[in-house]
PDB file of C-alpha atoms in Angstrom:
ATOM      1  CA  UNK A   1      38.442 -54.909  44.091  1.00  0.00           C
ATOM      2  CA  UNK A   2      38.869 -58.315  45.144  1.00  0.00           C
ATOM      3  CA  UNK A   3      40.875 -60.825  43.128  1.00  0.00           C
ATOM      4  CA  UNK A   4      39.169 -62.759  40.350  1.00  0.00           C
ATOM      5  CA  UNK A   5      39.262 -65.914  38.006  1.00  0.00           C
ATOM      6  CA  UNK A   6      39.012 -65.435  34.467  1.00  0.00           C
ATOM      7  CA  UNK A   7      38.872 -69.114  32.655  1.00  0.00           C
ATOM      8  CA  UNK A   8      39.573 -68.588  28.820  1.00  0.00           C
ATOM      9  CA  UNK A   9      38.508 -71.243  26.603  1.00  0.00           C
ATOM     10  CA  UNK A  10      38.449 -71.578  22.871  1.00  0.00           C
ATOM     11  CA  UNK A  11      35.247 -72.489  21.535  1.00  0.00           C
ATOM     12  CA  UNK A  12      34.159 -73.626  17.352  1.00  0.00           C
ATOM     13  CA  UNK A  13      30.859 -71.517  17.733  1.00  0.00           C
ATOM     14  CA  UNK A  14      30.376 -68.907  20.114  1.00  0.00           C
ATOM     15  CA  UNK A  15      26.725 -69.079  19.698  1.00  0.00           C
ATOM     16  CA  UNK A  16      26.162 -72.655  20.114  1.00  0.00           C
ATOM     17  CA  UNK A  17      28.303 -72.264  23.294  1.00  0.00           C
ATOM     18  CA  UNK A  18      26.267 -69.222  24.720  1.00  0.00           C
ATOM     19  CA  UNK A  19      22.921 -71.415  24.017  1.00  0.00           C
ATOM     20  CA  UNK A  20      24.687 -74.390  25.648  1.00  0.00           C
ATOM     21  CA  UNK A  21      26.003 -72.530  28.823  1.00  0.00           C
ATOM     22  CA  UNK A  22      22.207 -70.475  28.985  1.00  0.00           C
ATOM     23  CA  UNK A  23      20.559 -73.874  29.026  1.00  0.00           C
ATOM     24  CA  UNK A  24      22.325 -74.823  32.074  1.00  0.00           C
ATOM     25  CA  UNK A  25      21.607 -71.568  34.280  1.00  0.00           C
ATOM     26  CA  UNK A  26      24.314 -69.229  33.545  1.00  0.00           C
ATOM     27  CA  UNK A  27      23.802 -65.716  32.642  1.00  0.00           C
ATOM     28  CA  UNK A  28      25.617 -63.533  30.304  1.00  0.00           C
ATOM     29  CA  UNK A  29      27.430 -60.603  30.645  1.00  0.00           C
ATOM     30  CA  UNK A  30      27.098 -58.277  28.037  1.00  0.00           C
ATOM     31  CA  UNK A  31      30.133 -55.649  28.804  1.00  0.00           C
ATOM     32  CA  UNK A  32      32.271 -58.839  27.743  1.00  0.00           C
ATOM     33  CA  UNK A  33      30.298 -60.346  24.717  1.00  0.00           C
ATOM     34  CA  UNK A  34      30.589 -59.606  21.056  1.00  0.00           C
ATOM     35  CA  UNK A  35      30.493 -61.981  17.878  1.00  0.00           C
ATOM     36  CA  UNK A  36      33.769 -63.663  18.523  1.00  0.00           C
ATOM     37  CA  UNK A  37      33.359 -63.668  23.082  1.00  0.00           C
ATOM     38  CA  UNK A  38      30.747 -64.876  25.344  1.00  0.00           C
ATOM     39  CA  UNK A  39      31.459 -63.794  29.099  1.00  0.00           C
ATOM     40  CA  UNK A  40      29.347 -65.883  31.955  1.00  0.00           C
ATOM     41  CA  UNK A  41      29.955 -65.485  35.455  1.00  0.00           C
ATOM     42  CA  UNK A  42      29.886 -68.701  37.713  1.00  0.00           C
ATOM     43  CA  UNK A  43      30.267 -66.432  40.619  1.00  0.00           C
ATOM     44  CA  UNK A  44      31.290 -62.891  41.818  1.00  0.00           C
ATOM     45  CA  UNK A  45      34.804 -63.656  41.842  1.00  0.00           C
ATOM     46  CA  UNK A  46      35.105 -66.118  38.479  1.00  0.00           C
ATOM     47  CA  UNK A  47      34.166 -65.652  34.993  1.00  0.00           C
ATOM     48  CA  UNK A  48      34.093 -68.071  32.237  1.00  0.00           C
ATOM     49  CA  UNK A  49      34.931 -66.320  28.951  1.00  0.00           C
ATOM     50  CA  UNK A  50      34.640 -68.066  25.571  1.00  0.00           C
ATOM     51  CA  UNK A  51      36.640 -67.343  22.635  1.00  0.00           C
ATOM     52  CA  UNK A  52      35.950 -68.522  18.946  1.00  0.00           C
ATOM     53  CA  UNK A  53      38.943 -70.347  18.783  1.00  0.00           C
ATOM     54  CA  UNK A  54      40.806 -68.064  15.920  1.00  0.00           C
ATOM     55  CA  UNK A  55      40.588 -65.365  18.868  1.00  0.00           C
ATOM     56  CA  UNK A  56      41.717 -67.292  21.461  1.00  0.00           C
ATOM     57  CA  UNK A  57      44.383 -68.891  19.700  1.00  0.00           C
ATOM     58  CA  UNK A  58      45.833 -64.832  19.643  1.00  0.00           C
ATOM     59  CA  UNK A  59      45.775 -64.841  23.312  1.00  0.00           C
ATOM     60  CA  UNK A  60      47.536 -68.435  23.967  1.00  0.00           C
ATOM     61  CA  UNK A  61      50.613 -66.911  21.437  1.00  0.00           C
ATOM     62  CA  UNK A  62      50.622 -71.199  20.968  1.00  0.00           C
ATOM     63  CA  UNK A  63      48.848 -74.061  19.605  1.00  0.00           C
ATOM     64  CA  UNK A  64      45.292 -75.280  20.719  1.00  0.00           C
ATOM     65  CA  UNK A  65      45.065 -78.410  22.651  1.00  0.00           C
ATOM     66  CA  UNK A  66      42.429 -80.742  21.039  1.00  0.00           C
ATOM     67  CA  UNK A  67      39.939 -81.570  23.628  1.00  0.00           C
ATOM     68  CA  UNK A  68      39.192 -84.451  21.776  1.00  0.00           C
ATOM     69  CA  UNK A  69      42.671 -86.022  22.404  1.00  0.00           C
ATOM     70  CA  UNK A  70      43.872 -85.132  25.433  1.00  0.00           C
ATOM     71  CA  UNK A  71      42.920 -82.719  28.385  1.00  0.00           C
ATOM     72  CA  UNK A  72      44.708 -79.134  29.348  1.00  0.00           C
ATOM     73  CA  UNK A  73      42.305 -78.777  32.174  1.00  0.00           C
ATOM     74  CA  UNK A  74      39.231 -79.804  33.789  1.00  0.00           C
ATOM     75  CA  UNK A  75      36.852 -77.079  35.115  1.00  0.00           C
ATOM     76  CA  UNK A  76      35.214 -77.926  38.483  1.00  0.00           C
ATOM     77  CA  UNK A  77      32.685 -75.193  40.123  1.00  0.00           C
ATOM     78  CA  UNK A  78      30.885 -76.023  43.115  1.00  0.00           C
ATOM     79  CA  UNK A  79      27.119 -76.719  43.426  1.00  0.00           C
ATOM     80  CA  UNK A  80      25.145 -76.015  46.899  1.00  0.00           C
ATOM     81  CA  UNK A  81      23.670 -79.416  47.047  1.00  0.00           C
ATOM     82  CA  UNK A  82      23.508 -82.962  45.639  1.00  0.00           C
ATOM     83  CA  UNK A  83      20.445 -82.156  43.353  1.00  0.00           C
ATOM     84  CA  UNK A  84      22.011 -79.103  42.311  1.00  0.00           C
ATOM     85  CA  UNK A  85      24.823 -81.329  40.980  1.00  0.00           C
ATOM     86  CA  UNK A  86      22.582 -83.911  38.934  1.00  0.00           C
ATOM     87  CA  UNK A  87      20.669 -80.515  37.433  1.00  0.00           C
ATOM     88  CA  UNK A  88      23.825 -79.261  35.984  1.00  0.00           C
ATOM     89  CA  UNK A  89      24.541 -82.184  34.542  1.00  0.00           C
ATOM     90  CA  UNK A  90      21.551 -84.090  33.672  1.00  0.00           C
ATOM     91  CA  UNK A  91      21.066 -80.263  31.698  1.00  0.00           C
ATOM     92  CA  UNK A  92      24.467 -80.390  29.762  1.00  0.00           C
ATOM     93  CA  UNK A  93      23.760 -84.122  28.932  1.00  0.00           C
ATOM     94  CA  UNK A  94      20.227 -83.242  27.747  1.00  0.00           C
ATOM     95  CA  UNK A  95      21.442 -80.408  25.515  1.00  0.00           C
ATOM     96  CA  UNK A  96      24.391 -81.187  23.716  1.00  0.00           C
ATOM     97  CA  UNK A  97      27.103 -82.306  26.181  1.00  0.00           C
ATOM     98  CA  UNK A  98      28.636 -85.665  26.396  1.00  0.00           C
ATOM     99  CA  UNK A  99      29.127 -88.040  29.856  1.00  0.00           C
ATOM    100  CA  UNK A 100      32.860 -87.475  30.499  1.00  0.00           C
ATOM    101  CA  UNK A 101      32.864 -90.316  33.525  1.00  0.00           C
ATOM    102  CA  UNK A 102      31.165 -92.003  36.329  1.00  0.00           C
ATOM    103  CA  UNK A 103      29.894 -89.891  38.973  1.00  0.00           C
ATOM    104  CA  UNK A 104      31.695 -90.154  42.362  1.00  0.00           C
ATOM    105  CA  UNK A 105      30.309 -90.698  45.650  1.00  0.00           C
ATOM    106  CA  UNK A 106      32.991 -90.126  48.230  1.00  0.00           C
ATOM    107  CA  UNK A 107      30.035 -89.584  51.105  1.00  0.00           C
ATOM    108  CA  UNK A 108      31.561 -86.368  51.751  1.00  0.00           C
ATOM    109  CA  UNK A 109      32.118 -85.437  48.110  1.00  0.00           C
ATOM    110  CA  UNK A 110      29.378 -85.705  45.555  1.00  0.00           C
ATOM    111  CA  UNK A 111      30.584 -85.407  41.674  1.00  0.00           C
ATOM    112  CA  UNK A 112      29.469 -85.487  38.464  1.00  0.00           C
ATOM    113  CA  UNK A 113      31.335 -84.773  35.304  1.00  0.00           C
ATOM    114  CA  UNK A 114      30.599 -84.038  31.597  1.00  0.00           C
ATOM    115  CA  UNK A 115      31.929 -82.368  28.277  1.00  0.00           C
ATOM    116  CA  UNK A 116      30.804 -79.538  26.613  1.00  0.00           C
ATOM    117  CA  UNK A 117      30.336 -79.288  22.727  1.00  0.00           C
ATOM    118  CA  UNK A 118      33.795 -78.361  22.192  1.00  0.00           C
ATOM    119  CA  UNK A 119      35.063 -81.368  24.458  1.00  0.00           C
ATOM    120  CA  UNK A 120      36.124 -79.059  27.220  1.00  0.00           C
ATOM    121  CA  UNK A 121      35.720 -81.197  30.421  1.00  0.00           C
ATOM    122  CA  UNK A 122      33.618 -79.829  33.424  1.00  0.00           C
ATOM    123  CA  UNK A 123      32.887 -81.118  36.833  1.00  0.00           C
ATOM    124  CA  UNK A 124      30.429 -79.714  39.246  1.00  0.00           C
ATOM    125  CA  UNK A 125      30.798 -80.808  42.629  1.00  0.00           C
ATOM    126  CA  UNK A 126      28.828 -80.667  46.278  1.00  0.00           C
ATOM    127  CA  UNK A 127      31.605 -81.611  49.399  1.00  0.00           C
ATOM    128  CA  UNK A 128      29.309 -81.253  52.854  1.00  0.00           C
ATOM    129  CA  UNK A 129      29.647 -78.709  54.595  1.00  0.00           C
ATOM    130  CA  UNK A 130      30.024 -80.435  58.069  1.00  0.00           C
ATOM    131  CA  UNK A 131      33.266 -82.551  56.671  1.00  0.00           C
ATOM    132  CA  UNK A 132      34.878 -78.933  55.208  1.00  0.00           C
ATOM    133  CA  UNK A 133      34.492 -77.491  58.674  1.00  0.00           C
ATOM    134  CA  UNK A 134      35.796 -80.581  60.264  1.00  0.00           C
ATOM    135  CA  UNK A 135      39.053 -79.425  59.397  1.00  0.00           C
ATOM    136  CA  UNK A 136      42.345 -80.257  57.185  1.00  0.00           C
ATOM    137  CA  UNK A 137      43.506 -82.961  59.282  1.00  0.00           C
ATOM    138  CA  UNK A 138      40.326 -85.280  58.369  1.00  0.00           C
ATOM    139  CA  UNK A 139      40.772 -84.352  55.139  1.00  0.00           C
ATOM    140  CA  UNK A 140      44.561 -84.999  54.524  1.00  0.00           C
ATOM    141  CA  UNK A 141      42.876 -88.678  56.135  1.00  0.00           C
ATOM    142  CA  UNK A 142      40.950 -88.764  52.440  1.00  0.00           C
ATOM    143  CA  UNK A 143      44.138 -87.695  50.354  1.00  0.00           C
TER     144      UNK A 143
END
C-alpha cells in the first residue's frame, strides 16, 4: 500500500459539512463515516476526514485553533484546469462558504481560495503543466 494523507479537521456539524463538501463534488466514504466522522477522498492517496469537534478535540490531546481568529493551516488540492478551479469555488461560495482572498494569476499558477462553514481555509489550484515539466530551476526563478 502506498503512502497516504489523512487531513483531520474539526467541524461544529458533521452534517452540514458532508452537505457542504457533496455540493462541491466530493464523494463519501462510508467505511469511515458515522454520526460524529465524515471521510471524503480528494484523491487515491489523500482523504479529508471531518470530526465534530468534541471528537477531534480527543485526537489533538490540545486545544482547538479558532478558524475564525487565526489559521493552523490552509488546505490546497489541485484542480486539472482553470475552469475546474472557478467550479470549486464559485460552488463553495454559492453554498455556504465565504471568499477567503483574491484569486491569483501567476500565468503559470491559477488560484482561488475560500472558507468553509467552519472557517477552515481551502485553496484549489491549476499550475500548467508545460511550466511543471520545465523544471525546478525556472521555478526556483518564481520563488
Amino acid at each position: 500500500m502506498s503512502t497516504m494523507v489523512f487531513v483531520n479537521l474539526p467541524v461544529a456539524d458533521v452534517a452540514r459539512s458532508r452537505a457542504f463538501f457533496t455540493r462541491l463534488g466530493f464523494r463519501f466514504d462510508a467505511l469511515f463515516c458515522d454520526e460524529g466522522t465524515v471521510c471524503f477522498a480528494v484523491n487515491d492517496g489523500c482523504r479529508v476526514v471531518l470530526h465534530r469537534a468534541q471528537r477531534f478535540a480527543g485526537y489533538a490531546a490540545g486545544a482547538l485553533a479558532d478558524p475564525r481568529y487565526g489559521r493552523e493551516t490552509v488546505v490546497a488540492v489541485s484542480a486539472t484546469s482553470r475552469a475546474e478551479v472557478d467550479r470549486y469555488a464559485d460552488a463553495a461560495l454559492a453554498h455556504g462558504g465565504t471568499h477567503l482572498r483574491a484569486a491569483e494569476d501567476l500565468g503559470f499558477l491559477y488560484c482561488r481560495s475560500f472558507c468553509d462553514p467552519d472557517g477552515h481555509a481551502w485553496e484549489v489550484l491549476w499550475m500548467d503543466p508545460a511550466q511543471i515539466a520545465a523544471g525546478p530551476d525556472e521555478a526556483a526563478e518564481v520563488c
